[in-house]
PDB file of C-alpha atoms and ligand atoms in Angstrom:
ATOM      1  CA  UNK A 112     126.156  86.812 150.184  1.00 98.00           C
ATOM      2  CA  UNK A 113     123.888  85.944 147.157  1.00 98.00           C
ATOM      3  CA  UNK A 114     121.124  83.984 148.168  1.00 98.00           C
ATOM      4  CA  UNK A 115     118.648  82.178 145.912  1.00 98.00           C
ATOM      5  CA  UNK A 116     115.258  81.781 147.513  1.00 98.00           C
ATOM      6  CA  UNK A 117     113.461  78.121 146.651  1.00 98.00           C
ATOM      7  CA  UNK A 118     109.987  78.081 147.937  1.00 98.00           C
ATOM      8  CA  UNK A 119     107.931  75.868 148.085  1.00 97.00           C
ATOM      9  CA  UNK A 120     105.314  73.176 150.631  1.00 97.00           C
ATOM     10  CA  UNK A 121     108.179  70.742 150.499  1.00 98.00           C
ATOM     11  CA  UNK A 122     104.975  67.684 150.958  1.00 98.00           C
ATOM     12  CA  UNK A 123     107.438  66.188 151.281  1.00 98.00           C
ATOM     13  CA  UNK A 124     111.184  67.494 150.087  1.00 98.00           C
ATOM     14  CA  UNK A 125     112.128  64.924 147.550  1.00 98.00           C
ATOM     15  CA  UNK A 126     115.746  64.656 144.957  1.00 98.00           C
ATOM     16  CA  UNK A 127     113.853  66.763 142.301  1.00 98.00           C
ATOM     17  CA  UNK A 128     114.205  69.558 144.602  1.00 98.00           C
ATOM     18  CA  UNK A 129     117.850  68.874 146.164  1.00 98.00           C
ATOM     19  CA  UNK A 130     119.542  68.320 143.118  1.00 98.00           C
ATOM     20  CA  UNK A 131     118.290  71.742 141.325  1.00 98.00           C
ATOM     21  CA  UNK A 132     118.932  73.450 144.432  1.00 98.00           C
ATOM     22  CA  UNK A 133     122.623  71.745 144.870  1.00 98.00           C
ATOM     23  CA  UNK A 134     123.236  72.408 140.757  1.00 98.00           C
ATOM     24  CA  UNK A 135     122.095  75.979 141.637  1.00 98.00           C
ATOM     25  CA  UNK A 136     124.908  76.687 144.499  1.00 98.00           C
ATOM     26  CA  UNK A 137     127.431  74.329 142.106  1.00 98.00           C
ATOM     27  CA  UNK A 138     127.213  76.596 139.035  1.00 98.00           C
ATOM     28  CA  UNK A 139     125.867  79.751 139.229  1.00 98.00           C
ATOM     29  CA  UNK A 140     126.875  82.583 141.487  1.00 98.00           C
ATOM     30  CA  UNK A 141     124.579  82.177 144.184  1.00 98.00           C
ATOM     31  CA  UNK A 142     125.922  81.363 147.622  1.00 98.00           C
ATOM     32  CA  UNK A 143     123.425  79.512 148.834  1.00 98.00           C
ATOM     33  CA  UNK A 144     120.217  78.533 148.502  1.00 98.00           C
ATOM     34  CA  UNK A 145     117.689  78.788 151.098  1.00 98.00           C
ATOM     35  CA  UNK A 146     114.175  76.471 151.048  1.00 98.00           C
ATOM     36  CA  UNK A 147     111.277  78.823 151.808  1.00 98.00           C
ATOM     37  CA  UNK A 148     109.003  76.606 153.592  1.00 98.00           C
ATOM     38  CA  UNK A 149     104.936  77.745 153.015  1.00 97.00           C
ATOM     39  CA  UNK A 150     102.932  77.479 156.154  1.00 95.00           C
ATOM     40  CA  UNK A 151      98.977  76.142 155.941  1.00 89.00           C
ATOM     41  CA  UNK A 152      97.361  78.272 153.579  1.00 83.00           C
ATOM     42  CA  UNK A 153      94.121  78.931 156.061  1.00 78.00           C
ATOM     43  CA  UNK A 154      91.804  79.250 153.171  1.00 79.00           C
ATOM     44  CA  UNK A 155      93.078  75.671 151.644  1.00 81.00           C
ATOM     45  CA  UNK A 156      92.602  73.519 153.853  1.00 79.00           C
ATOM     46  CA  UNK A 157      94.348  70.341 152.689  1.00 86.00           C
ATOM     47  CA  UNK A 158      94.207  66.685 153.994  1.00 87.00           C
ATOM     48  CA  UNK A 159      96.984  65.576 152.539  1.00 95.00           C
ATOM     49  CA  UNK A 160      99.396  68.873 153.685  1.00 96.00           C
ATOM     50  CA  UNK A 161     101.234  67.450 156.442  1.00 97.00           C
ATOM     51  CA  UNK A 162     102.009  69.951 159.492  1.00 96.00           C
ATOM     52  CA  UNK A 163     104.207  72.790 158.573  1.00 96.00           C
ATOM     53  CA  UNK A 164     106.641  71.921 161.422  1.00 98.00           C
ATOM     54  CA  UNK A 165     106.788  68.287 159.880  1.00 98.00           C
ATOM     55  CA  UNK A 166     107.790  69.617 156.629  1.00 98.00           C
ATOM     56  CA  UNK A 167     109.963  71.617 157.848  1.00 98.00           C
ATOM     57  CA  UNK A 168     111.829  68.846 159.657  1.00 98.00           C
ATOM     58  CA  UNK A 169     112.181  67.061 156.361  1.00 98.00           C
ATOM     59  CA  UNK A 170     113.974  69.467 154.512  1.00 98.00           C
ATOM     60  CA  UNK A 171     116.046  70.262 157.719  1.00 98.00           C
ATOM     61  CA  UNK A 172     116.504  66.421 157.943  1.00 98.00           C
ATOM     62  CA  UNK A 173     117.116  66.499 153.887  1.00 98.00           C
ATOM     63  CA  UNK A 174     120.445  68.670 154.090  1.00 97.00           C
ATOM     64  CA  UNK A 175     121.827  67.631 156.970  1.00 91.00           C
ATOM     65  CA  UNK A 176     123.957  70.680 158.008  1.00 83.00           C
ATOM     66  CA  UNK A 177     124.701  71.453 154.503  1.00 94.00           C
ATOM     67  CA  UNK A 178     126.427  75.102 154.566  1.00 96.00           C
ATOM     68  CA  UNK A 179     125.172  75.869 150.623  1.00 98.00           C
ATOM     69  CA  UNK A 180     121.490  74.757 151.409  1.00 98.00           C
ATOM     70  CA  UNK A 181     119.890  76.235 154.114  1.00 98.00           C
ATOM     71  CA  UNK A 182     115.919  76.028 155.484  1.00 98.00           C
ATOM     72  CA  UNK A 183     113.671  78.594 156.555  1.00 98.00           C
ATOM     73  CA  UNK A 184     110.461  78.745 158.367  1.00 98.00           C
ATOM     74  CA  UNK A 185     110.096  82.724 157.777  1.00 97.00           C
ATOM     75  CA  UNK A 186     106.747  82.476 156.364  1.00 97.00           C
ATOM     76  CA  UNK A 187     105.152  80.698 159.485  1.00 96.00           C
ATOM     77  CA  UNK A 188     104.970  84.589 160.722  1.00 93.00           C
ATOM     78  CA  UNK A 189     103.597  86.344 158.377  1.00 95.00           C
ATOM     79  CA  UNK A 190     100.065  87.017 157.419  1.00 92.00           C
ATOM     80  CA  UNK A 191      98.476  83.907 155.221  1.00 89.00           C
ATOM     81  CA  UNK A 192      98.892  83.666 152.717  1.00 86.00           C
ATOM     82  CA  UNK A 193     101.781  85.204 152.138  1.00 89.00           C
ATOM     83  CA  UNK A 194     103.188  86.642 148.336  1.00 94.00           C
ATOM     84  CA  UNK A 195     106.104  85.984 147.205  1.00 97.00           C
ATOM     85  CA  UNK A 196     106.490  89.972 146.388  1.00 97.00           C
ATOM     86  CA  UNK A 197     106.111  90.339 150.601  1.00 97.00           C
ATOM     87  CA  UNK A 198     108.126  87.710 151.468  1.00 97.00           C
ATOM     88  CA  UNK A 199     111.033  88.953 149.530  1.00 98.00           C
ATOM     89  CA  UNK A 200     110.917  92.545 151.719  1.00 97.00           C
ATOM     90  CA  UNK A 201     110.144  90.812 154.427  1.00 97.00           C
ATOM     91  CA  UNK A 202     113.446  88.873 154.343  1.00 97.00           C
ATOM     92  CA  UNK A 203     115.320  91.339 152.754  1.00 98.00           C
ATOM     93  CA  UNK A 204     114.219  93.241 156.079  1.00 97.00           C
ATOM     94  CA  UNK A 205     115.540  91.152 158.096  1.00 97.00           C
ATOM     95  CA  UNK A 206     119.001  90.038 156.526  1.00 98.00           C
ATOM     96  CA  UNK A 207     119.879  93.463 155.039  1.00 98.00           C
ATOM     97  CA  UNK A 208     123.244  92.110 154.349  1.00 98.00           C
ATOM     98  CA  UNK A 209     122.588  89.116 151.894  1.00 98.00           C
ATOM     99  CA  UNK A 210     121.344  89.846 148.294  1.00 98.00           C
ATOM    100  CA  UNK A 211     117.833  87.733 148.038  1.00 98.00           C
ATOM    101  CA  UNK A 212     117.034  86.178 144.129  1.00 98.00           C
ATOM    102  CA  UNK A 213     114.626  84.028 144.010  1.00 98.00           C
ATOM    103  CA  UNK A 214     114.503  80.652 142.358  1.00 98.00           C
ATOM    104  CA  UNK A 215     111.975  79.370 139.638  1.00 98.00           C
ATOM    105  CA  UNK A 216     111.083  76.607 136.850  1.00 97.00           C
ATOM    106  CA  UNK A 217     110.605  77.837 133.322  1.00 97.00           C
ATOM    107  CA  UNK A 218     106.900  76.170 133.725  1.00 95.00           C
ATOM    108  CA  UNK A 219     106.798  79.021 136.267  1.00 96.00           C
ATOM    109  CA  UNK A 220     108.256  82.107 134.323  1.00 96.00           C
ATOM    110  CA  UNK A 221     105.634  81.379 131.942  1.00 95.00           C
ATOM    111  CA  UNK A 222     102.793  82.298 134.140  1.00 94.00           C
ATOM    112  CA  UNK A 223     105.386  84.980 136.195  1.00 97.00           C
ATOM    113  CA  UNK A 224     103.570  88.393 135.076  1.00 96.00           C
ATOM    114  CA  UNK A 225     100.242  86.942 136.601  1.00 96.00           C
ATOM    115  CA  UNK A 226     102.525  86.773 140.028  1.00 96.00           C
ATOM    116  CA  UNK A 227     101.850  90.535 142.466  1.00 96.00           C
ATOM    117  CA  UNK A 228     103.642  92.348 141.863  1.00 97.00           C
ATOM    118  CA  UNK A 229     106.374  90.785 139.500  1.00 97.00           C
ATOM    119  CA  UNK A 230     107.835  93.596 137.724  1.00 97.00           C
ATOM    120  CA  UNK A 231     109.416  94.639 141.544  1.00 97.00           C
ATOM    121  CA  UNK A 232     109.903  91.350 141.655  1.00 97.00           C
ATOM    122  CA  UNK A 233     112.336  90.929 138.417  1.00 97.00           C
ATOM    123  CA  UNK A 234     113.409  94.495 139.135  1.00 97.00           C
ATOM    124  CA  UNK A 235     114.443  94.297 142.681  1.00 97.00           C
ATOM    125  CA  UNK A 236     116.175  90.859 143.145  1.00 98.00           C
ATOM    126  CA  UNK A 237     116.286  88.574 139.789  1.00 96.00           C
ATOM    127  CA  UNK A 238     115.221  85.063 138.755  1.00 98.00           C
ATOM    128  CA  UNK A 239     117.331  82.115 138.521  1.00 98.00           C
ATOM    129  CA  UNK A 240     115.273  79.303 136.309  1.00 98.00           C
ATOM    130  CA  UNK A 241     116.115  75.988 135.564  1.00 98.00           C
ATOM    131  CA  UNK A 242     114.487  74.028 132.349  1.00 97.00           C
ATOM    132  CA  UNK A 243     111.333  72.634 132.685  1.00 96.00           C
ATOM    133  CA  UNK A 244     108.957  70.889 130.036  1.00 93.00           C
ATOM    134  CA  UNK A 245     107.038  73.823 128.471  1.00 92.00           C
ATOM    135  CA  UNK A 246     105.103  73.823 124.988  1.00 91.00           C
ATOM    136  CA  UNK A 247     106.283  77.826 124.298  1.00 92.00           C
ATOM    137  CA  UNK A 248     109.690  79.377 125.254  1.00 90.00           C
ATOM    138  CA  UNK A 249     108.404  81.999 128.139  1.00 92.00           C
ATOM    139  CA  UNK A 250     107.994  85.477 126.758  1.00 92.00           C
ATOM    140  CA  UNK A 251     110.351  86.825 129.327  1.00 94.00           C
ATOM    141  CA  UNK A 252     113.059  84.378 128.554  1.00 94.00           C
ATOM    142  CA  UNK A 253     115.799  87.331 127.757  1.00 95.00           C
ATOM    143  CA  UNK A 254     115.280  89.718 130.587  1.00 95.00           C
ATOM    144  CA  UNK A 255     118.256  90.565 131.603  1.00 96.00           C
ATOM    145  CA  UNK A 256     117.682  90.211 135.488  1.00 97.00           C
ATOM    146  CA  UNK A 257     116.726  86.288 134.622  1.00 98.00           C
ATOM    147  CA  UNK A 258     119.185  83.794 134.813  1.00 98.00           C
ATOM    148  CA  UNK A 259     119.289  80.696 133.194  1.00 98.00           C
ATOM    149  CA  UNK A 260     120.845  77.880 134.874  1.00 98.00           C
ATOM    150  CA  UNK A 261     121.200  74.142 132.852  1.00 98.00           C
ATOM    151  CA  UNK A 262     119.848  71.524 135.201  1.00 98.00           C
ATOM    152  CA  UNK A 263     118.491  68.070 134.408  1.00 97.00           C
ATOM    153  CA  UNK A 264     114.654  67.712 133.868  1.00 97.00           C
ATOM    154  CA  UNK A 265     113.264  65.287 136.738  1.00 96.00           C
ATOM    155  CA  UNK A 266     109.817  64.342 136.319  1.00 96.00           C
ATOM    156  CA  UNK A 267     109.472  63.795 140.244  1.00 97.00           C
ATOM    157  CA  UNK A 268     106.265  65.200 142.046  1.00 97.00           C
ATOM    158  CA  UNK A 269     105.970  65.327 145.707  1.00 98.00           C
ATOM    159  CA  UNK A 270     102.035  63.709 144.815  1.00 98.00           C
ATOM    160  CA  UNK A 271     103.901  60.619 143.441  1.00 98.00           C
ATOM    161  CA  UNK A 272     105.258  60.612 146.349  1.00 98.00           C
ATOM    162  CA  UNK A 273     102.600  60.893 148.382  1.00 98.00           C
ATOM    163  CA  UNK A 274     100.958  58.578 146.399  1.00 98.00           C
ATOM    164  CA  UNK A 275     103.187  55.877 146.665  1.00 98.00           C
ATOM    165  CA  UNK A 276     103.187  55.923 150.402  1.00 98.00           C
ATOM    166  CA  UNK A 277      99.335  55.694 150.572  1.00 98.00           C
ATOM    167  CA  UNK A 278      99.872  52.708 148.575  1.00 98.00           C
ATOM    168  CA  UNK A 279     102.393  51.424 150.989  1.00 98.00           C
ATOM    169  CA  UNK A 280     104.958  51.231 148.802  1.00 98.00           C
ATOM    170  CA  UNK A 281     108.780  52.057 149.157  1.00 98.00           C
ATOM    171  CA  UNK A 282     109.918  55.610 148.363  1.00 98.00           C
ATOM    172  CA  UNK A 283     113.563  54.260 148.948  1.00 98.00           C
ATOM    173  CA  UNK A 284     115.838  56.941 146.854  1.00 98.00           C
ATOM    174  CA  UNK A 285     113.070  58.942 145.573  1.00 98.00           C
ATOM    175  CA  UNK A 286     113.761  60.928 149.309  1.00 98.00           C
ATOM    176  CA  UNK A 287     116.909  61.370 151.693  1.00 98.00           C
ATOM    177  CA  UNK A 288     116.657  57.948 154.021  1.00 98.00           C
ATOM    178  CA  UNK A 289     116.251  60.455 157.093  1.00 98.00           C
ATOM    179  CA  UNK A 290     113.058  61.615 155.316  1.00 98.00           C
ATOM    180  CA  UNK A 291     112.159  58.166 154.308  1.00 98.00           C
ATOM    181  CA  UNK A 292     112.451  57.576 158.006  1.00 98.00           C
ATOM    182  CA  UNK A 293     110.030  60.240 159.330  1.00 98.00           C
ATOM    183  CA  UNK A 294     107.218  59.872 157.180  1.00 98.00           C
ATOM    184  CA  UNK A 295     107.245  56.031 158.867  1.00 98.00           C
ATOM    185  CA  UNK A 296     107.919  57.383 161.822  1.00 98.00           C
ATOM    186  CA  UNK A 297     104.952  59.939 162.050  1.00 98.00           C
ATOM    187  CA  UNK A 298     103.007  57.953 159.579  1.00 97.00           C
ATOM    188  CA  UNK A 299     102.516  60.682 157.083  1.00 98.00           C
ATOM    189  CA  UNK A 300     100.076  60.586 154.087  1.00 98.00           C
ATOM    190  CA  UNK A 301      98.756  57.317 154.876  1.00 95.00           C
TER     191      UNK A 301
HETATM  192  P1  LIG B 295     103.197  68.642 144.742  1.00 52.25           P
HETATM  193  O1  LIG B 295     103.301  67.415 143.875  1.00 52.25           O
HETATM  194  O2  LIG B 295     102.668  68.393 146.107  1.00 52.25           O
HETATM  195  O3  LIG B 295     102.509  69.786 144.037  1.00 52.25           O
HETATM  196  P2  LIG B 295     105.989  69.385 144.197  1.00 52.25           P
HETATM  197  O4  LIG B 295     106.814  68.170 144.088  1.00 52.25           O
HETATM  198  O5  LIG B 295     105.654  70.095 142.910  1.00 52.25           O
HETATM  199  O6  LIG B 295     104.687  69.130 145.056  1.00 52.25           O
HETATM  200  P3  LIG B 295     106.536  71.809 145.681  1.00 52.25           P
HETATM  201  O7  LIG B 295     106.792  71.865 147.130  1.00 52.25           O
HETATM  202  O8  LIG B 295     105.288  72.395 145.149  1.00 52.25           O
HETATM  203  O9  LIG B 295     106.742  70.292 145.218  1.00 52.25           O
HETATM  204  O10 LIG B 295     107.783  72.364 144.905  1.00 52.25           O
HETATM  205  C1  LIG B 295     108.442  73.541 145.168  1.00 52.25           C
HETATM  206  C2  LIG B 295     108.941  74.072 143.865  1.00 52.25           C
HETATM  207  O11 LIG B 295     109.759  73.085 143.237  1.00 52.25           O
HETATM  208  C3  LIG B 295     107.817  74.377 142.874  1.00 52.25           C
HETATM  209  O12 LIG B 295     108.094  75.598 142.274  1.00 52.25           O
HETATM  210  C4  LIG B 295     107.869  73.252 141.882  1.00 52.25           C
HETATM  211  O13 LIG B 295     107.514  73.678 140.589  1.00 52.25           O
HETATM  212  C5  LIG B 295     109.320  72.833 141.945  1.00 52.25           C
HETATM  213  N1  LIG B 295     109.507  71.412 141.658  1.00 52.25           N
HETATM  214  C6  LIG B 295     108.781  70.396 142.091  1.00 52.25           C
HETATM  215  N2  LIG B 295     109.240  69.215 141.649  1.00 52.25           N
HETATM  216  C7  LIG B 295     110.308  69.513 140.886  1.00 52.25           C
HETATM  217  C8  LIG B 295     111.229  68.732 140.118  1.00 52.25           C
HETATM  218  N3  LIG B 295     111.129  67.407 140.021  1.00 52.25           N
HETATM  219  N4  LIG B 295     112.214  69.375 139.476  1.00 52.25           N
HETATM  220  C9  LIG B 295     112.310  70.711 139.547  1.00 52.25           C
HETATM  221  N5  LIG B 295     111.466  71.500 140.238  1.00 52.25           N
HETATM  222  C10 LIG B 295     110.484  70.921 140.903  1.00 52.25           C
END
């Protein structure tokens, strides 16, 4: 199978992220798409990073059985923090039958050669990007291992999020309701 990989801290998962990764599995020839979920970074300590097992919950909360979308939690066992580069052999390791791409915003590909290793990177297993707001079209915009995939721009941050629940206000469609549900529940970023 052709697998896009979406990583990200998912703090928390929100619609920005769903619907790029749903458009992704709609209308491009990935399979599914798997959510990459990045463990504490020990040398980052952040207040406002809730537990990795929390955010993993969310997304697994977020799509619900889904067969396209799927979650995974392979970076909780590997060395912190982990690259993206090592990640990608790692998992290609372990699932030697899927094909592994991995899954970007164009506000990303521009600052993609500063990434380890991201000639193997574009070599080995491909990007898929999705539009972003950028002021320059990214320089490698017409390699031929990166595929561009037309998605709606969403100008939805998980901090906005955040924010809004420290403020105590609703976050009603902004998140899944089972998400909405757990950050009440467990009292997150208050
Ligand atoms: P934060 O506000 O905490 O930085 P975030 O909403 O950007 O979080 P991440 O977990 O960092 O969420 O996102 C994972 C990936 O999804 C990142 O590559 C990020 O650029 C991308 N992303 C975040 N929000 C959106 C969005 N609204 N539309 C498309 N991509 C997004």
């Amino acid at each position: 199978m052709k697998i896009g990989l979406f990583f990200g801290t998912f703090n928390p998962i929100h619609i920005g992220h769903l619907i790029i990764a749903n458009i992704m599995v709609e209308t491009s020839d990935l399979n599914q798409v798997w959510f990459v979920v990045s463990p504490q970074n020990p040398f980052k300590k952040s207040k406002t990073l809730a537990h990795e097992f929390d955010r993993y919950d969310m997304v697994q909360a977020a799509i619900n059985d889904s067969y396209h979308l799927r979650v995974s939690d392979i970076e909780f066992n590997m060395p912190r923090p982990s690259y993206t580069v090592d990640t990608l052999a790692f998992i290609t390791d372990k699932y030697p039958e899927h094909n592994f791409s991995l899954i970007i915003g164009e506000d990303n590909l521009l600052s993609f050669k500063k990434w380890k290793n991201y000639k193997a990177i574009l070599d080995n297993y491909g990007l898929y990007v999705y539009p972003r707001p950028t002021d320059s079209k990214p320089e490698l915009a017409d390699h031929p291992n990166i595929h561009w995939v037309d998605a709606p721009i969403l100008n939805i941050s998980a901090t906005y999020i955040r924010d809004l629940v420290k403020r105590n206000k609703s976050i009603k469609y902004l998140v899944p309701d089972l998400v909405e549900q757990m950050i009440a529940q467990k009292k997150l970023y208050i």
